[in-house]
Amino acid sequence: MFAQPVRGSAKVRPMIKTGDTLPDATLTESIAFGDSCPMPPQKLSAAELAKGKRIVIFGLPGAYTPTCSGRHVPGYLENLDALRAKGVDEVWCVSVNDGFVMAAWGRDQNAIGKIRMLGDGSAELTRKLGLEVDIPGMGVRLRRCSLLVEDGVVTRVNLEDGPQFDVSSAETMLRQLAE
């Protein structure tokens, strides 16, 4: 199901690695809701949000998809207190979806106010991380992954090899935080 990483005619971006600075990109987030849908999302700087914090970022291919909805987000919600006990200030869920979709999905997952549901609608952060993948029928998406970011520096990278769900789980991150 998963295609190869997207590599256009432009300069090939290296994948993010331990020791790299989290690239800056505009992400969107909405945590307020009107009568029928989320309020307009705020534009946020990934680099600014990461300053002075210990953050777990988990990236996934798309809101409302089976593994993402059934296992990935629920796993981070279930382990949120344990992650915080290990010194994690925030947990971010990032996907190549717009901020409205991420907010609605976050509400459906009961994640709003617990996990930051951040939209990367133009795949700006995804591309800067070098983690884009072209999934047939879905287009360019973020490869399933998890990152530990400490004061803007990536200290751990867990990247799934294809559609499986293993190394990007909250349980894997907790084990790594205990090392």
mmCIF file of C-alpha atoms in Angstrom:
data_model
loop_
_atom_site.group_PDB
_atom_site.id
_atom_site.type_symbol
_atom_site.label_atom_id
_atom_site.label_comp_id
_atom_site.label_asym_id
_atom_site.label_seq_id
_atom_site.Cartn_x
_atom_site.Cartn_y
_atom_site.Cartn_z
ATOM 1 C CA MET A 1 0.000 0.000 0.000
ATOM 2 C CA PHE A 2 2.783 2.465 0.795
ATOM 3 C CA ALA A 3 4.793 3.849 -2.075
ATOM 4 C CA GLN A 4 8.334 5.090 -1.949
ATOM 5 C CA PRO A 5 9.186 8.460 -0.404
ATOM 6 C CA VAL A 6 8.404 11.334 -2.755
ATOM 7 C CA ARG A 7 11.472 12.719 -4.451
ATOM 8 C CA GLY A 8 10.742 15.362 -7.049
ATOM 9 C CA SER A 9 13.086 17.177 -9.361
ATOM 10 C CA ALA A 10 13.929 19.586 -6.546
ATOM 11 C CA LYS A 11 16.808 18.986 -4.187
ATOM 12 C CA VAL A 12 16.397 15.692 -2.298
ATOM 13 C CA ARG A 13 15.943 16.402 1.389
ATOM 14 C CA PRO A 14 17.734 14.143 3.837
ATOM 15 C CA MET A 15 15.573 12.476 6.453
ATOM 16 C CA ILE A 16 15.592 13.952 9.933
ATOM 17 C CA LYS A 17 18.057 12.273 12.281
ATOM 18 C CA THR A 18 19.092 12.406 15.896
ATOM 19 C CA GLY A 19 20.933 15.640 16.652
ATOM 20 C CA ASP A 20 19.134 17.671 13.981
ATOM 21 C CA THR A 21 17.166 20.771 14.856
ATOM 22 C CA LEU A 22 13.427 20.424 14.334
ATOM 23 C CA PRO A 23 12.798 22.375 11.128
ATOM 24 C CA ASP A 24 10.472 25.318 11.321
ATOM 25 C CA ALA A 25 7.168 25.033 9.511
ATOM 26 C CA THR A 26 3.695 26.445 9.870
ATOM 27 C CA LEU A 27 1.267 24.047 11.537
ATOM 28 C CA THR A 28 -2.395 24.708 12.257
ATOM 29 C CA GLU A 29 -4.440 23.983 15.359
ATOM 30 C CA SER A 30 -7.999 24.601 16.459
ATOM 31 C CA ILE A 31 -9.203 23.789 19.960
ATOM 32 C CA ALA A 32 -12.458 25.780 19.905
ATOM 33 C CA PHE A 33 -15.694 24.678 18.293
ATOM 34 C CA GLY A 34 -18.696 26.525 16.916
ATOM 35 C CA ASP A 35 -22.176 25.130 16.407
ATOM 36 C CA SER A 36 -21.267 22.762 13.604
ATOM 37 C CA CYS A 37 -17.501 22.654 13.222
ATOM 38 C CA PRO A 38 -14.141 23.761 14.637
ATOM 39 C CA MET A 39 -13.347 27.446 14.704
ATOM 40 C CA PRO A 40 -10.700 28.697 12.246
ATOM 41 C CA PRO A 41 -7.315 27.176 13.136
ATOM 42 C CA GLN A 42 -4.404 29.252 14.398
ATOM 43 C CA LYS A 43 -1.157 29.241 12.441
ATOM 44 C CA LEU A 44 1.720 28.145 14.658
ATOM 45 C CA SER A 45 5.496 27.905 14.246
ATOM 46 C CA ALA A 46 6.788 24.399 14.968
ATOM 47 C CA ALA A 47 10.168 25.796 16.055
ATOM 48 C CA GLU A 48 8.579 28.306 18.443
ATOM 49 C CA LEU A 49 6.290 25.660 19.935
ATOM 50 C CA ALA A 50 9.269 23.382 20.601
ATOM 51 C CA LYS A 51 11.445 25.940 22.397
ATOM 52 C CA GLY A 52 12.231 25.017 25.981
ATOM 53 C CA LYS A 53 10.058 21.898 25.959
ATOM 54 C CA ARG A 54 10.437 18.140 25.842
ATOM 55 C CA ILE A 55 7.970 16.980 23.194
ATOM 56 C CA VAL A 56 6.940 13.665 21.726
ATOM 57 C CA ILE A 57 5.726 14.079 18.166
ATOM 58 C CA PHE A 58 3.980 11.218 16.476
ATOM 59 C CA GLY A 59 3.302 11.510 12.792
ATOM 60 C CA LEU A 60 0.787 9.515 10.861
ATOM 61 C CA PRO A 61 -0.658 9.231 7.358
ATOM 62 C CA GLY A 62 -4.123 10.604 7.991
ATOM 63 C CA ALA A 63 -6.969 11.519 10.277
ATOM 64 C CA TYR A 64 -9.812 9.028 10.467
ATOM 65 C CA THR A 65 -7.750 6.181 9.010
ATOM 66 C CA PRO A 66 -8.028 2.750 10.689
ATOM 67 C CA THR A 67 -4.658 2.303 12.414
ATOM 68 C CA CYS A 68 -4.324 5.981 13.243
ATOM 69 C CA SER A 69 -7.796 6.124 14.822
ATOM 70 C CA GLY A 70 -7.861 2.655 16.330
ATOM 71 C CA ARG A 71 -4.344 2.331 17.715
ATOM 72 C CA HIS A 72 -1.968 5.269 17.265
ATOM 73 C CA VAL A 73 -3.905 8.137 18.899
ATOM 74 C CA PRO A 74 -5.557 5.885 21.533
ATOM 75 C CA GLY A 75 -2.139 4.503 22.531
ATOM 76 C CA TYR A 76 -0.765 7.979 23.178
ATOM 77 C CA LEU A 77 -3.896 8.955 25.088
ATOM 78 C CA GLU A 78 -3.656 5.830 27.264
ATOM 79 C CA ASN A 79 0.021 6.500 27.999
ATOM 80 C CA LEU A 80 -0.150 10.275 28.399
ATOM 81 C CA ASP A 81 0.296 10.266 32.185
ATOM 82 C CA ALA A 82 3.245 7.865 31.952
ATOM 83 C CA LEU A 83 4.881 10.062 29.283
ATOM 84 C CA ARG A 84 4.413 13.136 31.454
ATOM 85 C CA ALA A 85 5.920 11.246 34.404
ATOM 86 C CA LYS A 86 9.026 10.772 32.201
ATOM 87 C CA GLY A 87 9.338 14.539 31.736
ATOM 88 C CA VAL A 88 7.407 14.987 28.483
ATOM 89 C CA ASP A 89 5.780 18.436 28.411
ATOM 90 C CA GLU A 90 3.607 17.949 25.328
ATOM 91 C CA VAL A 91 2.540 15.268 22.872
ATOM 92 C CA TRP A 92 1.840 16.339 19.307
ATOM 93 C CA CYS A 93 -0.060 14.397 16.672
ATOM 94 C CA VAL A 94 0.922 15.689 13.223
ATOM 95 C CA SER A 95 -0.669 14.700 9.929
ATOM 96 C CA VAL A 96 -0.975 16.073 6.409
ATOM 97 C CA ASN A 97 -4.530 17.244 7.048
ATOM 98 C CA ASP A 98 -5.901 20.725 7.584
ATOM 99 C CA GLY A 99 -6.461 22.148 11.061
ATOM 100 C CA PHE A 100 -10.245 21.788 10.806
ATOM 101 C CA VAL A 101 -9.973 18.050 10.152
ATOM 102 C CA MET A 102 -7.390 17.570 12.894
ATOM 103 C CA ALA A 103 -9.620 19.399 15.390
ATOM 104 C CA ALA A 104 -12.727 17.394 14.488
ATOM 105 C CA TRP A 105 -10.749 14.159 14.654
ATOM 106 C CA GLY A 106 -9.203 15.218 17.955
ATOM 107 C CA ARG A 107 -12.653 15.872 19.363
ATOM 108 C CA ASP A 108 -13.877 12.472 18.135
ATOM 109 C CA GLN A 109 -10.817 10.832 19.735
ATOM 110 C CA ASN A 110 -11.324 12.774 23.003
ATOM 111 C CA ALA A 111 -7.807 14.156 22.530
ATOM 112 C CA ILE A 112 -8.418 17.933 22.536
ATOM 113 C CA GLY A 113 -6.643 19.483 25.524
ATOM 114 C CA LYS A 114 -4.522 16.359 25.977
ATOM 115 C CA ILE A 115 -2.654 15.874 22.706
ATOM 116 C CA ARG A 116 -1.968 18.763 20.348
ATOM 117 C CA MET A 117 -3.690 17.802 17.093
ATOM 118 C CA LEU A 118 -1.624 19.742 14.552
ATOM 119 C CA GLY A 119 -2.401 19.978 10.863
ATOM 120 C CA ASP A 120 0.389 20.055 8.297
ATOM 121 C CA GLY A 121 -2.012 20.744 5.442
ATOM 122 C CA SER A 122 0.624 21.693 2.862
ATOM 123 C CA ALA A 123 3.052 18.981 4.041
ATOM 124 C CA GLU A 124 5.584 21.715 4.843
ATOM 125 C CA LEU A 125 6.926 20.084 8.012
ATOM 126 C CA THR A 126 6.575 16.636 6.462
ATOM 127 C CA ARG A 127 8.789 17.620 3.531
ATOM 128 C CA LYS A 128 11.324 19.432 5.717
ATOM 129 C CA LEU A 129 11.603 16.286 7.859
ATOM 130 C CA GLY A 130 12.205 14.288 4.678
ATOM 131 C CA LEU A 131 9.403 11.920 5.705
ATOM 132 C CA GLU A 132 6.919 12.361 2.871
ATOM 133 C CA VAL A 133 5.431 9.340 1.165
ATOM 134 C CA ASP A 134 3.020 9.153 -1.757
ATOM 135 C CA ILE A 135 0.206 6.791 -0.799
ATOM 136 C CA PRO A 136 -2.015 5.733 -3.719
ATOM 137 C CA GLY A 137 -5.424 7.343 -3.369
ATOM 138 C CA MET A 138 -4.274 9.653 -0.572
ATOM 139 C CA GLY A 139 -1.434 11.657 -2.109
ATOM 140 C CA VAL A 140 1.565 12.980 -0.217
ATOM 141 C CA ARG A 141 1.421 12.015 3.447
ATOM 142 C CA LEU A 142 3.661 11.841 6.503
ATOM 143 C CA ARG A 143 5.284 8.475 7.116
ATOM 144 C CA ARG A 144 4.245 6.902 10.398
ATOM 145 C CA CYS A 145 6.875 7.926 12.937
ATOM 146 C CA SER A 146 7.622 9.254 16.394
ATOM 147 C CA LEU A 147 10.213 11.817 17.432
ATOM 148 C CA LEU A 148 11.490 12.989 20.786
ATOM 149 C CA VAL A 149 12.376 16.680 20.632
ATOM 150 C CA GLU A 150 14.181 18.428 23.478
ATOM 151 C CA ASP A 151 14.381 22.229 23.298
ATOM 152 C CA GLY A 152 14.083 22.081 19.518
ATOM 153 C CA VAL A 153 16.649 19.304 18.993
ATOM 154 C CA VAL A 154 15.588 15.862 17.808
ATOM 155 C CA THR A 155 16.973 13.281 20.239
ATOM 156 C CA ARG A 156 15.095 10.199 19.026
ATOM 157 C CA VAL A 157 13.674 9.128 15.650
ATOM 158 C CA ASN A 158 11.442 6.079 15.235
ATOM 159 C CA LEU A 159 10.355 5.471 11.657
ATOM 160 C CA GLU A 160 8.018 2.745 10.480
ATOM 161 C CA ASP A 161 9.100 0.856 7.376
ATOM 162 C CA GLY A 162 5.829 0.789 5.462
ATOM 163 C CA PRO A 163 2.274 0.608 6.753
ATOM 164 C CA GLN A 164 2.905 -1.389 9.940
ATOM 165 C CA PHE A 165 2.555 0.079 13.415
ATOM 166 C CA ASP A 166 5.269 -0.848 15.885
ATOM 167 C CA VAL A 167 8.218 1.459 16.569
ATOM 168 C CA SER A 168 6.199 4.702 16.536
ATOM 169 C CA SER A 169 3.909 3.592 19.362
ATOM 170 C CA ALA A 170 3.624 5.271 22.752
ATOM 171 C CA GLU A 171 4.820 2.054 24.373
ATOM 172 C CA THR A 172 8.048 2.126 22.342
ATOM 173 C CA MET A 173 8.628 5.774 23.268
ATOM 174 C CA LEU A 174 8.075 4.971 26.954
ATOM 175 C CA ARG A 175 10.637 2.163 26.811
ATOM 176 C CA GLN A 176 13.130 4.519 25.175
ATOM 177 C CA LEU A 177 12.515 7.215 27.782
ATOM 178 C CA ALA A 178 13.341 4.656 30.482
ATOM 179 C CA GLU A 179 16.752 3.854 28.924
#
